[in-house]
């Protein structure tokens, strides 16, 4: 983790460093993904099953592609009792937070008798992608599914790649079941995204696809965007910690390390006004890394994208943080709430010494699906908003329309749209 | 306008008919657009000015690319007084409606002392694209800019292609000025989108780009999505009218025609339970088309994508409408509010005989930028929501964290992320 002392004129373009993590060209991958999508569109299930054989090394049928209720029952036996309780508790807490995001249809009436408003309708069908591979994404299931449940989405489908014996990690199945999901399909990669976007003989087209995935999944999601809606495309994860001289170096080091263990592209940034804290964090990182299991990934990540910056003031720290627009921001200063109003760009803001980012990953309540790679400048955490759509509502009576009729006609004619003007005129031509 | 009597077993896959309007492949255009974007990224202003010379047939400089306050003053002299008043009134009405969409930061406190919530922050910079060419998009300026104003966006920039004399339509300039926009750049096409997405020597990178445009603009917006946010990509416009035996054929015909005049890809659909109304609408369409200026476009549009469907019941009409997910839906039945709750997918819903769609295009208040091409299944009208982003807020004290510490540790370890578990453990290791 390199240290740059801005107060001594050292500089680093950290924004550029982080942005460079995002590949600028996907080259061949895009062609591969386009072909997979086309094949699934043309051939449906048979294309999916072929890809499952090819990529996941297991041959399924249209029937065995779907997880049975027996498999779910068996999964409960394979997951330990305590974890089941924790998953249930996490789901409850995440549900309670997201319930507060719920939006309602509204209307307003005017004195001229007109009514205008907004009707909220949940999306009808949503597909949740859960990655396979070595990592287990139990918490992802909760974070992706619960906002859709709160929104009132009736059909939620999970797809996830099977292992080479045709099975799904039992934790995933248990989490899905706790969230009430009945339709789980054993398919992964771009082929699963294509199936959700266009439908097959057995899989219904969905309205929106959410969930993280590898490069094939990400490119497939981008390719089908417009046919369906998608959540934002997840990039490498990042945390930024703002610290002053009162901050606890041990805690900060631990939080930076928890980010670094995700993968070698993850980024951990510390911005502090205290030279002493910077030094102590560095020592703590060395001490703690030594006993952590994923120390190789952590070291690679910290070497590549771990940066400590020493600044003159917390104001400077906030300015840099706003430029970076981190996915996770921890404010570990004496008075974290004093800085919070100045934070413009951050996916999730964790305040104080006892709000470590991993709390938010699992149990706090707010969503852990957050905008990465500086997109917190314009994107938001996954929320109930992602699973509803709005229709505007307008009702005018004769008098209300008449009062505006000249204006509409005049405006329409100024845009040379006389059939627009005509639609007002025909209503009053006998007046 | 072809008639299909579903009650007599006639069928048409109207959803497919409408979907086929969306081009499935953009072929060469994509390469052209990718090159333009790359050039603007590499060469900034000079690339833009070259494209302006090539496409807009006028040579500008980095200075003359920007509209001056003098040009705006002159524009007021070129637009008639009454239209200026109408534009102001439209802006006020649109502002009043959108002000009701404003969302606020919120938090909730728990008995354990924790605080969780959501901070709302307006986007910092937004670019609005206004098309050039023969049509005049005065109302688009209002509809694209006002929600951003309500959201609190501080920097709003308009770009629009100049004519071959280097001028911008004065109505556009007046509308922009009425909305308080100071920065208007004379640039169009994919090069304008690239400039907004990546910035140049004089144009600052924005966070979001909104506004309609031709195929080059649409493809460029899709290409830069992720670097910046965009509104949804506009497809051909459409209206669907649901009518019963009480509906007024003259009004319905006029409203269908107002949609058809947009362009030859526009679609006008009537679904009615009344054979008699269907026939009378047909006669009215012929009668009214005869005196409308854009009759050639209207005829082409109605021939291609104009459809009347006769159904047994209003329930059937709603089912078909929900399948089509029209951009604009007019419910012209005896009791339109009775049907409204069953509408799941529609950009804007107009209720009753005196709420013609053109009212919503200009003066009512709700936005006229709406999801097209069946995307009302998952997208919403342009709104204040498009110009804010959210950051989740979490604060836990020591006791609150401790109460959840075992759960977080257990969950993290189940996902094999022991540095995550460690970040909790270090906080309590001396307890």
PDB file of C-alpha atoms in Angstrom, chain A residues 8-128:
ATOM      1  CA  UNK A   8       4.548  17.462   0.953  1.00  0.00           C
ATOM      2  CA  UNK A   9       3.665  17.908  -2.688  1.00  0.00           C
ATOM      3  CA  UNK A  10       3.499  14.213  -3.578  1.00  0.00           C
ATOM      4  CA  UNK A  11       0.824  13.424  -6.133  1.00  0.00           C
ATOM      5  CA  UNK A  12      -1.024  10.497  -7.581  1.00  0.00           C
ATOM      6  CA  UNK A  13      -3.898  10.520 -10.040  1.00  0.00           C
ATOM      7  CA  UNK A  14      -5.865   8.026  -8.045  1.00  0.00           C
ATOM      8  CA  UNK A  15      -8.965   8.489 -10.139  1.00  0.00           C
ATOM      9  CA  UNK A  16      -7.041   7.389 -13.195  1.00  0.00           C
ATOM     10  CA  UNK A  17      -5.469   4.480 -11.305  1.00  0.00           C
ATOM     11  CA  UNK A  18      -8.893   3.167 -10.376  1.00  0.00           C
ATOM     12  CA  UNK A  19     -10.493   3.839 -13.734  1.00  0.00           C
ATOM     13  CA  UNK A  20      -7.766   1.878 -15.452  1.00  0.00           C
ATOM     14  CA  UNK A  21      -9.079  -1.235 -13.745  1.00  0.00           C
ATOM     15  CA  UNK A  22     -12.055  -1.182 -16.082  1.00  0.00           C
ATOM     16  CA  UNK A  23     -11.116  -2.873 -19.333  1.00  0.00           C
ATOM     17  CA  UNK A  24     -11.617  -0.501 -22.246  1.00  0.00           C
ATOM     18  CA  UNK A  25     -12.042  -3.172 -24.857  1.00  0.00           C
ATOM     19  CA  UNK A  26     -13.568  -6.593 -24.543  1.00  0.00           C
ATOM     20  CA  UNK A  27     -12.520  -7.582 -28.049  1.00  0.00           C
ATOM     21  CA  UNK A  28     -13.227 -11.227 -28.746  1.00  0.00           C
ATOM     22  CA  UNK A  29     -15.496 -11.640 -25.744  1.00  0.00           C
ATOM     23  CA  UNK A  30     -18.131  -9.426 -27.339  1.00  0.00           C
ATOM     24  CA  UNK A  31     -18.298 -11.611 -30.423  1.00  0.00           C
ATOM     25  CA  UNK A  32     -18.504 -14.781 -28.344  1.00  0.00           C
ATOM     26  CA  UNK A  33     -21.288 -13.315 -26.247  1.00  0.00           C
ATOM     27  CA  UNK A  34     -23.191 -12.083 -29.322  1.00  0.00           C
ATOM     28  CA  UNK A  35     -23.039 -15.586 -30.771  1.00  0.00           C
ATOM     29  CA  UNK A  36     -24.248 -17.188 -27.564  1.00  0.00           C
ATOM     30  CA  UNK A  37     -27.174 -14.779 -27.389  1.00  0.00           C
ATOM     31  CA  UNK A  38     -28.126 -15.402 -31.006  1.00  0.00           C
ATOM     32  CA  UNK A  39     -27.970 -19.166 -30.527  1.00  0.00           C
ATOM     33  CA  UNK A  40     -30.190 -19.085 -27.455  1.00  0.00           C
ATOM     34  CA  UNK A  41     -32.652 -16.803 -29.251  1.00  0.00           C
ATOM     35  CA  UNK A  42     -32.783 -19.190 -32.213  1.00  0.00           C
ATOM     36  CA  UNK A  43     -32.604 -22.565 -30.506  1.00  0.00           C
ATOM     37  CA  UNK A  44     -33.872 -22.005 -26.958  1.00  0.00           C
ATOM     38  CA  UNK A  45     -33.344 -24.760 -24.431  1.00  0.00           C
ATOM     39  CA  UNK A  46     -31.216 -26.929 -26.674  1.00  0.00           C
ATOM     40  CA  UNK A  47     -28.644 -24.144 -27.059  1.00  0.00           C
ATOM     41  CA  UNK A  48     -28.602 -23.593 -23.307  1.00  0.00           C
ATOM     42  CA  UNK A  49     -28.123 -27.276 -22.567  1.00  0.00           C
ATOM     43  CA  UNK A  50     -25.277 -27.450 -25.114  1.00  0.00           C
ATOM     44  CA  UNK A  51     -23.525 -24.524 -23.444  1.00  0.00           C
ATOM     45  CA  UNK A  52     -24.046 -26.091 -20.031  1.00  0.00           C
ATOM     46  CA  UNK A  53     -22.336 -29.233 -21.288  1.00  0.00           C
ATOM     47  CA  UNK A  54     -19.531 -27.179 -22.793  1.00  0.00           C
ATOM     48  CA  UNK A  55     -18.881 -24.689 -19.996  1.00  0.00           C
ATOM     49  CA  UNK A  56     -20.194 -26.340 -16.841  1.00  0.00           C
ATOM     50  CA  UNK A  57     -19.181 -29.889 -17.809  1.00  0.00           C
ATOM     51  CA  UNK A  58     -22.519 -31.434 -17.020  1.00  0.00           C
ATOM     52  CA  UNK A  59     -25.344 -32.541 -19.281  1.00  0.00           C
ATOM     53  CA  UNK A  60     -28.853 -31.615 -18.181  1.00  0.00           C
ATOM     54  CA  UNK A  61     -32.307 -31.881 -19.732  1.00  0.00           C
ATOM     55  CA  UNK A  62     -35.071 -29.262 -19.950  1.00  0.00           C
ATOM     56  CA  UNK A  63     -36.528 -30.955 -16.880  1.00  0.00           C
ATOM     57  CA  UNK A  64     -33.409 -31.464 -14.787  1.00  0.00           C
ATOM     58  CA  UNK A  65     -32.358 -27.881 -15.559  1.00  0.00           C
ATOM     59  CA  UNK A  66     -34.878 -26.820 -12.949  1.00  0.00           C
ATOM     60  CA  UNK A  67     -34.128 -27.290  -9.266  1.00  0.00           C
ATOM     61  CA  UNK A  68     -36.709 -29.580  -7.652  1.00  0.00           C
ATOM     62  CA  UNK A  69     -38.359 -29.080  -4.293  1.00  0.00           C
ATOM     63  CA  UNK A  70     -36.578 -32.241  -3.210  1.00  0.00           C
ATOM     64  CA  UNK A  71     -33.199 -30.693  -3.969  1.00  0.00           C
ATOM     65  CA  UNK A  72     -34.184 -27.729  -1.828  1.00  0.00           C
ATOM     66  CA  UNK A  73     -35.208 -29.999   1.052  1.00  0.00           C
ATOM     67  CA  UNK A  74     -31.892 -31.797   0.775  1.00  0.00           C
ATOM     68  CA  UNK A  75     -30.038 -28.494   0.768  1.00  0.00           C
ATOM     69  CA  UNK A  76     -31.402 -27.700   4.231  1.00  0.00           C
ATOM     70  CA  UNK A  77     -29.743 -30.866   5.520  1.00  0.00           C
ATOM     71  CA  UNK A  78     -26.425 -29.781   4.083  1.00  0.00           C
ATOM     72  CA  UNK A  79     -26.356 -26.298   5.587  1.00  0.00           C
ATOM     73  CA  UNK A  80     -25.704 -25.950   9.258  1.00  0.00           C
ATOM     74  CA  UNK A  81     -28.507 -24.907  11.527  1.00  0.00           C
ATOM     75  CA  UNK A  82     -26.851 -21.730  12.751  1.00  0.00           C
ATOM     76  CA  UNK A  83     -26.186 -20.426   9.241  1.00  0.00           C
ATOM     77  CA  UNK A  84     -29.833 -20.982   8.364  1.00  0.00           C
ATOM     78  CA  UNK A  85     -30.812 -18.832  11.338  1.00  0.00           C
ATOM     79  CA  UNK A  86     -28.330 -16.142  10.322  1.00  0.00           C
ATOM     80  CA  UNK A  87     -29.595 -16.129   6.735  1.00  0.00           C
ATOM     81  CA  UNK A  88     -33.169 -15.747   7.981  1.00  0.00           C
ATOM     82  CA  UNK A  89     -32.169 -12.900  10.276  1.00  0.00           C
ATOM     83  CA  UNK A  90     -30.251 -11.154   7.488  1.00  0.00           C
ATOM     84  CA  UNK A  91     -33.243 -11.489   5.195  1.00  0.00           C
ATOM     85  CA  UNK A  92     -35.531  -9.972   7.852  1.00  0.00           C
ATOM     86  CA  UNK A  93     -33.208  -7.027   8.456  1.00  0.00           C
ATOM     87  CA  UNK A  94     -32.704  -6.356   4.743  1.00  0.00           C
ATOM     88  CA  UNK A  95     -36.458  -6.586   4.244  1.00  0.00           C
ATOM     89  CA  UNK A  96     -37.140  -4.117   7.058  1.00  0.00           C
ATOM     90  CA  UNK A  97     -34.790  -1.530   5.572  1.00  0.00           C
ATOM     91  CA  UNK A  98     -36.065  -1.915   2.025  1.00  0.00           C
ATOM     92  CA  UNK A  99     -39.679  -1.731   3.161  1.00  0.00           C
ATOM     93  CA  UNK A 100     -38.939   1.911   3.974  1.00  0.00           C
ATOM     94  CA  UNK A 101     -38.020   2.573   0.352  1.00  0.00           C
ATOM     95  CA  UNK A 102     -41.411   1.614  -0.932  1.00  0.00           C
ATOM     96  CA  UNK A 103     -42.988   4.276  -3.115  1.00  0.00           C
ATOM     97  CA  UNK A 104     -46.702   4.780  -3.556  1.00  0.00           C
ATOM     98  CA  UNK A 105     -48.898   5.913  -6.392  1.00  0.00           C
ATOM     99  CA  UNK A 106     -49.996   9.487  -5.902  1.00  0.00           C
ATOM    100  CA  UNK A 107     -52.218  12.045  -7.532  1.00  0.00           C
ATOM    101  CA  UNK A 108     -53.095  15.657  -7.019  1.00  0.00           C
ATOM    102  CA  UNK A 109     -56.257  17.489  -7.953  1.00  0.00           C
ATOM    103  CA  UNK A 110     -56.481  21.023  -9.245  1.00  0.00           C
ATOM    104  CA  UNK A 111     -59.186  23.620  -8.868  1.00  0.00           C
ATOM    105  CA  UNK A 112     -60.075  23.225 -12.552  1.00  0.00           C
ATOM    106  CA  UNK A 113     -61.086  19.617 -11.848  1.00  0.00           C
ATOM    107  CA  UNK A 114     -58.028  18.025 -13.418  1.00  0.00           C
ATOM    108  CA  UNK A 115     -56.193  15.113 -11.849  1.00  0.00           C
ATOM    109  CA  UNK A 116     -52.515  14.369 -12.388  1.00  0.00           C
ATOM    110  CA  UNK A 117     -50.301  11.838 -10.755  1.00  0.00           C
ATOM    111  CA  UNK A 118     -48.125   8.801 -10.991  1.00  0.00           C
ATOM    112  CA  UNK A 119     -49.162   5.164 -10.853  1.00  0.00           C
ATOM    113  CA  UNK A 120     -46.604   2.753  -9.408  1.00  0.00           C
ATOM    114  CA  UNK A 121     -46.659  -0.808 -10.724  1.00  0.00           C
ATOM    115  CA  UNK A 122     -44.217  -3.551  -9.778  1.00  0.00           C
ATOM    116  CA  UNK A 123     -42.327  -5.261 -12.573  1.00  0.00           C
ATOM    117  CA  UNK A 124     -43.986  -8.535 -13.458  1.00  0.00           C
ATOM    118  CA  UNK A 125     -41.015 -10.889 -13.846  1.00  0.00           C
ATOM    119  CA  UNK A 126     -37.446 -10.509 -12.665  1.00  0.00           C
ATOM    120  CA  UNK A 127     -34.434 -12.737 -13.232  1.00  0.00           C
ATOM    121  CA  UNK A 128     -31.676 -12.883 -10.618  1.00  0.00           C
TER     122      UNK A 128
END
